mmCIF file of C-alpha atoms in Angstrom:
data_model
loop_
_atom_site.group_PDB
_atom_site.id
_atom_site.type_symbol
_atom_site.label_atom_id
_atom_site.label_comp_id
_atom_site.label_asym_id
_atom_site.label_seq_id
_atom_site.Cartn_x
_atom_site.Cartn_y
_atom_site.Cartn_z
ATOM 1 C CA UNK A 1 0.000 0.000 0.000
ATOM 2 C CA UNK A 2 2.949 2.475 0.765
ATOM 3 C CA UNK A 3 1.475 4.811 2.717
ATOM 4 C CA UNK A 4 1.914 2.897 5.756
ATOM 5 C CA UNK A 5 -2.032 2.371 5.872
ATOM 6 C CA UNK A 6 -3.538 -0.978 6.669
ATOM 7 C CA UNK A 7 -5.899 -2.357 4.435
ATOM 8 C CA UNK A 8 -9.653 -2.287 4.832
ATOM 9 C CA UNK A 9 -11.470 -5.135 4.222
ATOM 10 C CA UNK A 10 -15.228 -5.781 4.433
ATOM 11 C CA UNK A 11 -16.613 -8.814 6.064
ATOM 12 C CA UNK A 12 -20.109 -9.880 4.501
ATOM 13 C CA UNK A 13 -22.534 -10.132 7.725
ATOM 14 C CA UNK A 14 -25.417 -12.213 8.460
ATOM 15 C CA UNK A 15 -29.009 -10.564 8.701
ATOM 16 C CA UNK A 16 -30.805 -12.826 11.078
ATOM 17 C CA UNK A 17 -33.201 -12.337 14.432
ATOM 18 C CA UNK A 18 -30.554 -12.276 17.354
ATOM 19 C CA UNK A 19 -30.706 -12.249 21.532
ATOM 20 C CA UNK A 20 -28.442 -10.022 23.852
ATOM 21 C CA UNK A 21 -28.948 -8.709 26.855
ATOM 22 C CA UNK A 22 -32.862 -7.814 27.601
ATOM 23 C CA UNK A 23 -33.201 -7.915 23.684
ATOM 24 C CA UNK A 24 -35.165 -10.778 21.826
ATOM 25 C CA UNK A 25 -35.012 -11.830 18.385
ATOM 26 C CA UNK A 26 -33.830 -8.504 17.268
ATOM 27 C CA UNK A 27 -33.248 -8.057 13.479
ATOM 28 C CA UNK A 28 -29.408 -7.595 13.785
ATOM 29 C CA UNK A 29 -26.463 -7.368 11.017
ATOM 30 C CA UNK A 30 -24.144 -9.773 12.270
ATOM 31 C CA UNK A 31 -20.760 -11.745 11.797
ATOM 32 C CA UNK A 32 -18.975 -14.432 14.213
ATOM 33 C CA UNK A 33 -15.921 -12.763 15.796
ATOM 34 C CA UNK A 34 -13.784 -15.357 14.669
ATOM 35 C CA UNK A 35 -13.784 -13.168 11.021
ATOM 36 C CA UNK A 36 -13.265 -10.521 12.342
ATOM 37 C CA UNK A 37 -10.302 -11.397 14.890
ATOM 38 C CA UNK A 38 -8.565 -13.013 12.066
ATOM 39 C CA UNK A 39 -8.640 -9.948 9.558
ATOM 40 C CA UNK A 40 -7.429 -7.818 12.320
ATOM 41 C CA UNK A 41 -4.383 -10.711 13.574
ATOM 42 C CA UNK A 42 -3.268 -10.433 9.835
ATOM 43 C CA UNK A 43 -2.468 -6.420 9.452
ATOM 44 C CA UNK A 44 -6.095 -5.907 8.119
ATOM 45 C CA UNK A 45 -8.927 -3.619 9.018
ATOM 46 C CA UNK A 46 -12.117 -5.358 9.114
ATOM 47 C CA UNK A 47 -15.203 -3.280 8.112
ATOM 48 C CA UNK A 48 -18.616 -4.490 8.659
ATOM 49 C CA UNK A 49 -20.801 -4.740 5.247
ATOM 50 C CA UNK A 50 -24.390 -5.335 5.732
ATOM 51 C CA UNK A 51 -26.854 -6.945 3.543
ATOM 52 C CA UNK A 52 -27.862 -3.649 1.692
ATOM 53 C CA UNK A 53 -27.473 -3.743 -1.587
ATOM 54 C CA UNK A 54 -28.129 -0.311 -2.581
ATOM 55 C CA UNK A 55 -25.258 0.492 -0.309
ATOM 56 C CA UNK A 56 -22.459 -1.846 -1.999
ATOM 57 C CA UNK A 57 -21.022 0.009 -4.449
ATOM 58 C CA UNK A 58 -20.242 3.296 -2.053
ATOM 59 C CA UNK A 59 -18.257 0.596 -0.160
ATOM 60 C CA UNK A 60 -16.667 -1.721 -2.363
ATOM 61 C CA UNK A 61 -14.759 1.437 -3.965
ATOM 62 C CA UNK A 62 -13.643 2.617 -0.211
ATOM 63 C CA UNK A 63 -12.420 -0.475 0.564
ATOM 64 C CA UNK A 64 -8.880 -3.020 -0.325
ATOM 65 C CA UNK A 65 -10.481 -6.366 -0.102
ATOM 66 C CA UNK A 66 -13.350 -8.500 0.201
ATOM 67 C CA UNK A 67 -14.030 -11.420 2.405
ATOM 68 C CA UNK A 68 -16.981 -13.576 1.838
ATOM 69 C CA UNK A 69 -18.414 -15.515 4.561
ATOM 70 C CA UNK A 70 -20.653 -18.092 5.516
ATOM 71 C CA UNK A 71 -23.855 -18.168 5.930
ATOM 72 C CA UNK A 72 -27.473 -19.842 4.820
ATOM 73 C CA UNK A 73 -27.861 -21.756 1.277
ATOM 74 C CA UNK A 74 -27.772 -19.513 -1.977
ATOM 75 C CA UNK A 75 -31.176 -19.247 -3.173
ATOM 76 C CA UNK A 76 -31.086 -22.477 -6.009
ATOM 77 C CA UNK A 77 -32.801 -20.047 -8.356
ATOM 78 C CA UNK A 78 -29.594 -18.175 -9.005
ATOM 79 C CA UNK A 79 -27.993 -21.123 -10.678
ATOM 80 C CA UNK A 80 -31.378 -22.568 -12.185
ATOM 81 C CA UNK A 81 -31.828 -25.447 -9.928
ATOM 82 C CA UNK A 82 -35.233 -26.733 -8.483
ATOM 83 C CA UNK A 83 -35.292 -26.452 -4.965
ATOM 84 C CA UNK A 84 -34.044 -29.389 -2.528
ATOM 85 C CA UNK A 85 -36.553 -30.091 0.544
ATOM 86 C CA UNK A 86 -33.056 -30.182 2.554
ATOM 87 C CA UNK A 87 -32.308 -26.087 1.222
ATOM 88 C CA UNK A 88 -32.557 -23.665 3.644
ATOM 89 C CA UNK A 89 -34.805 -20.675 3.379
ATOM 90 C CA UNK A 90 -33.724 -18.272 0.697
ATOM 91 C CA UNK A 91 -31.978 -14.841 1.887
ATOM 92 C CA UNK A 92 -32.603 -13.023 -1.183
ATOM 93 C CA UNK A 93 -31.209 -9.478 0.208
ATOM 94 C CA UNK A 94 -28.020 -11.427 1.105
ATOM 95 C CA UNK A 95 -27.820 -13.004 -2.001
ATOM 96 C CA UNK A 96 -28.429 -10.001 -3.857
ATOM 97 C CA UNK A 97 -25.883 -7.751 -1.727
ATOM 98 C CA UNK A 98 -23.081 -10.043 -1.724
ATOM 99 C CA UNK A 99 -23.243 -11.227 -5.580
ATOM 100 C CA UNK A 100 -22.977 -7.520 -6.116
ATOM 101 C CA UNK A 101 -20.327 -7.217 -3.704
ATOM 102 C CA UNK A 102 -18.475 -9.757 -5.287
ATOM 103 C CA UNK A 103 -19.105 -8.296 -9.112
ATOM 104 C CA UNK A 104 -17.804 -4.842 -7.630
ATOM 105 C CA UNK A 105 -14.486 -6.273 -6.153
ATOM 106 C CA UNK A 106 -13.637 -7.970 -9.444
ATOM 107 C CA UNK A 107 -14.613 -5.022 -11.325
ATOM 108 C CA UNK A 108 -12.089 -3.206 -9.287
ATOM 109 C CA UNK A 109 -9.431 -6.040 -8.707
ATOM 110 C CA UNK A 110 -9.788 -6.318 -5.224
ATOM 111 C CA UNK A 111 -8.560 -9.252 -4.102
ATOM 112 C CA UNK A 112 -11.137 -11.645 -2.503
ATOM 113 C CA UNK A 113 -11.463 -14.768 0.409
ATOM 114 C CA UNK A 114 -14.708 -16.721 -0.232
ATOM 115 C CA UNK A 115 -15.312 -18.753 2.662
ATOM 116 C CA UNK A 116 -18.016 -21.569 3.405
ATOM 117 C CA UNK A 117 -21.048 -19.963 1.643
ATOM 118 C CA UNK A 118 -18.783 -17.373 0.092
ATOM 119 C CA UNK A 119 -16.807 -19.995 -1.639
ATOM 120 C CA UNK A 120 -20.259 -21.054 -2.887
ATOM 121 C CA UNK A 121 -21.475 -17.806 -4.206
ATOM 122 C CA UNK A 122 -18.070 -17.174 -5.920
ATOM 123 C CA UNK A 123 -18.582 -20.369 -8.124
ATOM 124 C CA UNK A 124 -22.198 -19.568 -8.620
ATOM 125 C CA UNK A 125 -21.354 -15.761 -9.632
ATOM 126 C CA UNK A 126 -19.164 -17.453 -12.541
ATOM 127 C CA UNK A 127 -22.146 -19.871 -14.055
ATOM 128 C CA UNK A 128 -21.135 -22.565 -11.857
ATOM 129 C CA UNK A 129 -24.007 -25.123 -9.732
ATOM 130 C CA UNK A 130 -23.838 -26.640 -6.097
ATOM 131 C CA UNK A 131 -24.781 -29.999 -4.986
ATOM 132 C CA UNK A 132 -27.394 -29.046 -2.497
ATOM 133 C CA UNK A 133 -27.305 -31.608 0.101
ATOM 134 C CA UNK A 134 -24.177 -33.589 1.155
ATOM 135 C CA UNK A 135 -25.037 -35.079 4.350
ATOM 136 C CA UNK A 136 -21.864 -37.069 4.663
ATOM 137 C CA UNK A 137 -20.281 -33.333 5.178
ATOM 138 C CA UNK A 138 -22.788 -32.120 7.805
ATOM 139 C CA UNK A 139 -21.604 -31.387 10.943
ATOM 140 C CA UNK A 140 -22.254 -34.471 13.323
ATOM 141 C CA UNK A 141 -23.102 -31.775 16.004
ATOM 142 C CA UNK A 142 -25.495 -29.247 14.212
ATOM 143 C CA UNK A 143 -23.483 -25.859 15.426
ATOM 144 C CA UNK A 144 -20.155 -27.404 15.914
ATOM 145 C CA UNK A 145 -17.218 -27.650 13.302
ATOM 146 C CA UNK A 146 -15.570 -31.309 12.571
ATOM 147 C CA UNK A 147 -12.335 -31.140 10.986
ATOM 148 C CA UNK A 148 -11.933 -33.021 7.744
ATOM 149 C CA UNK A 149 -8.520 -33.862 5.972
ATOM 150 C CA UNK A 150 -8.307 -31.912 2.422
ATOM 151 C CA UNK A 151 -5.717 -32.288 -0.587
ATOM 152 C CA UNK A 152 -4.208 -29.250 -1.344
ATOM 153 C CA UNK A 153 -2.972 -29.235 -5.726
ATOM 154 C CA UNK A 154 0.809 -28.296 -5.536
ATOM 155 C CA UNK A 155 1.365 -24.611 -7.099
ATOM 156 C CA UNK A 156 -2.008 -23.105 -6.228
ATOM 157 C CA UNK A 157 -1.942 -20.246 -3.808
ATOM 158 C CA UNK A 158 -4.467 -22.404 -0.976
ATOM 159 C CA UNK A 159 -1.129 -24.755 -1.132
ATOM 160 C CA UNK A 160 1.505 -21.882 -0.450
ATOM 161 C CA UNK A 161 -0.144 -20.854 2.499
ATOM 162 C CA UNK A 162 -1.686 -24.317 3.899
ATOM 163 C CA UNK A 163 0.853 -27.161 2.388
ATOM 164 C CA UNK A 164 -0.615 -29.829 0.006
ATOM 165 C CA UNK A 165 -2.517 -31.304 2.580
ATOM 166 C CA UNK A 166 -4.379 -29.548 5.883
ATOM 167 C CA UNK A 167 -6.921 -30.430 8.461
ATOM 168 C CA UNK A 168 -9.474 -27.863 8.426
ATOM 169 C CA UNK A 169 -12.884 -27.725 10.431
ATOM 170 C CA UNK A 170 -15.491 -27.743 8.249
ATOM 171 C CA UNK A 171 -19.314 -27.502 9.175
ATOM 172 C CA UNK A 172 -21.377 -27.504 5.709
ATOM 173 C CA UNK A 173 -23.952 -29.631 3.664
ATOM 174 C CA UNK A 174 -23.797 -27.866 0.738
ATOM 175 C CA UNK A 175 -20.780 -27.838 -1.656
ATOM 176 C CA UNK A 176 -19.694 -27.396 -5.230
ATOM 177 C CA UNK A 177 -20.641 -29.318 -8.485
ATOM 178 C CA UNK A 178 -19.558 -27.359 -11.770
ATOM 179 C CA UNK A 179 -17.112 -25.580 -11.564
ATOM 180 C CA UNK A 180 -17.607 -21.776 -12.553
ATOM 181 C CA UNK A 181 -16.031 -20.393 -15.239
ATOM 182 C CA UNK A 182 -12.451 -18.959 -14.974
ATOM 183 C CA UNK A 183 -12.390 -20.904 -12.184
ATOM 184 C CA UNK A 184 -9.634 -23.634 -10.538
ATOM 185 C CA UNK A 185 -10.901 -26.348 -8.427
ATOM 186 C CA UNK A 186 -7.626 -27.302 -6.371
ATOM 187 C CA UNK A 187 -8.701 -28.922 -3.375
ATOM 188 C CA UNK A 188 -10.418 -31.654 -2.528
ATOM 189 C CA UNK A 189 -11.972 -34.015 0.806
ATOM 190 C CA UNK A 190 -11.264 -37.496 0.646
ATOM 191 C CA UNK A 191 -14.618 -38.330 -1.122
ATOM 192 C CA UNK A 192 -13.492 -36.121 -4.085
ATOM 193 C CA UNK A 193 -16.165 -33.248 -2.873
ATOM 194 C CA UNK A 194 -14.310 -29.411 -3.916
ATOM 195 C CA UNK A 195 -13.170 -27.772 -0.620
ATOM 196 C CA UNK A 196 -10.921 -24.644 -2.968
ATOM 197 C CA UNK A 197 -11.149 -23.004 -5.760
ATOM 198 C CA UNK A 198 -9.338 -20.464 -7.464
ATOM 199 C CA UNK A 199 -9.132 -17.684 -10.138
ATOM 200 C CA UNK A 200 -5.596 -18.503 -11.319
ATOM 201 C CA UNK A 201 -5.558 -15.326 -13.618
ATOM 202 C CA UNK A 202 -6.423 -12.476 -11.192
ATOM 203 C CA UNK A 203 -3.771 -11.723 -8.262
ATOM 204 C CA UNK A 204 -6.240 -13.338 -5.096
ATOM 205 C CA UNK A 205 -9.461 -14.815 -5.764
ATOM 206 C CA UNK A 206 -9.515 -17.952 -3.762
ATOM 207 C CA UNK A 207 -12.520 -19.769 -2.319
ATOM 208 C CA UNK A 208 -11.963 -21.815 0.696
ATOM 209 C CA UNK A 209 -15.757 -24.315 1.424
ATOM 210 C CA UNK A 210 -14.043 -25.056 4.974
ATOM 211 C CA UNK A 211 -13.776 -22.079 7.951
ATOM 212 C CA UNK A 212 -10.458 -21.239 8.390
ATOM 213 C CA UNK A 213 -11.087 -18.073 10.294
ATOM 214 C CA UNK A 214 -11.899 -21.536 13.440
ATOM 215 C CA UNK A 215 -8.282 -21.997 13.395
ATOM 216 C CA UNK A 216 -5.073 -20.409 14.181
ATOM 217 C CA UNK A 217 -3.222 -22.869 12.122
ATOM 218 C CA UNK A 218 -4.673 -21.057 8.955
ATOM 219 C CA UNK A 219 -3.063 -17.599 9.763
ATOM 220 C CA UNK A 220 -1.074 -17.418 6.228
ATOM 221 C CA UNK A 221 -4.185 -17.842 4.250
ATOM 222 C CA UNK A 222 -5.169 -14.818 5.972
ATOM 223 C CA UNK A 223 -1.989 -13.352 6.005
ATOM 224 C CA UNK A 224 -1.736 -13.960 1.850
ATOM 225 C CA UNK A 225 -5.051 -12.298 1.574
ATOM 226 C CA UNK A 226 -4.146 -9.282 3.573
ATOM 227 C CA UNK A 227 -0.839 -8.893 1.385
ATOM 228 C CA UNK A 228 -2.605 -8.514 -1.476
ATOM 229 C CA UNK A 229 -4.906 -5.907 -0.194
ATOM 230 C CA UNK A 230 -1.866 -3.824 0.780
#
């Protein structure tokens, strides 16, 4: 960056009833910390973006970098796919706000970390489809993470940070089937399902299905990103 100035980067949030305090089932904009710790441990400054989509573009051209985060199942419409009974709810502002998110950062050449659901979107922003239900990848505990062991291919920029192999902790059911266009697949769980994909012609688009931002282990992935938003 040269100026000595640390990068912002804005986090995707939730929008999703929440309880603090007195409050109950608040609409609230929200994020786990984990995201945001992790930004901030790199040399990044995290920056809040909430589900908004008229309010995208005056961010996306304020900000360095763009980290896509988990969340609820991508409405199946946006890659033409009938509905499975085990597909969550759509979020259609979310869905809406992020893919335009995402368009912006590209347009711009921000780089970009897709994680969980954002490694999702990223494929289906590029023409790509998901397999809707995996249950072998479901977390055994429904709000707890289970760490799976992923191949990493040799060369790709998930590799240089993690090694060729890594466990990660991983808590999805949803996952990736084609492969979007301009788009790498370069790592895979032991059942052959996509856990990474990449952009291998722009500087950092990668798109991670497990949740790094759970483990301290994964600190150059973060670190990588954050280097190429300076």
């Amino acid at each position: 960056m040269g100026d000595g100035r640390r990068p912002l980067i804005a986090l995707t949030t939730y929008h999703e009833p929440s309880t603090w305090g007195v409050w109950r089932d608040v609409p609230a904009a929200l994020l786990p910390w984990a995201y945001v710790q992790r930004v901030s441990d790199a040399g990044g400054v995290p920056i809040l973006l909430p589900p908004v989509p008229s309010t995208v573009p005056d961010v996306l051209v304020r900000v360095d970098g763009l980290l896509l985060t988990g969340g609820p199942d991508i409405d199946p419409e946006r890659y033409g796919a009938p509905r499975d009974p085990a597909t969550q709810p759509p979020r259609v502002a979310r869905d809406e706000a992020e893919l335009a998110a995402l368009a912006a950062a590209e347009r711009h050449g921000l780089p970009v970390l897709a994680i969980c659901r954002g490694a999702q979107l990223l494929n289906v922003s590029r023409g790509g489809t998901l397999h809707q239900h995996l249950p072998g990848h479901a977390p055994r505990t429904p709000g707890r993470y289970d760490r799976n062991e992923i191949r990493i291919a040799a060369g790709s920029r998930m590799a240089d940070a993690l090694g060729e192999s890594a466990s990660l902790c991983c808590a999805h059911h949803q996952g990736i089937d084609q492969v979007g266009d301009g788009l790498k697949a370069v790592a895979w769980a032991e059942d052959g399902t996509i856990e990474g994909t990449e952009d291998p012609s722009a500087e950092f688009i990668v798109g991670v299905q497990a949740h790094p931002e759970e483990d301290s282990e994964t600190a150059a992935l973060f670190a990588a990103f954050i280097t190429a938003a300076g």
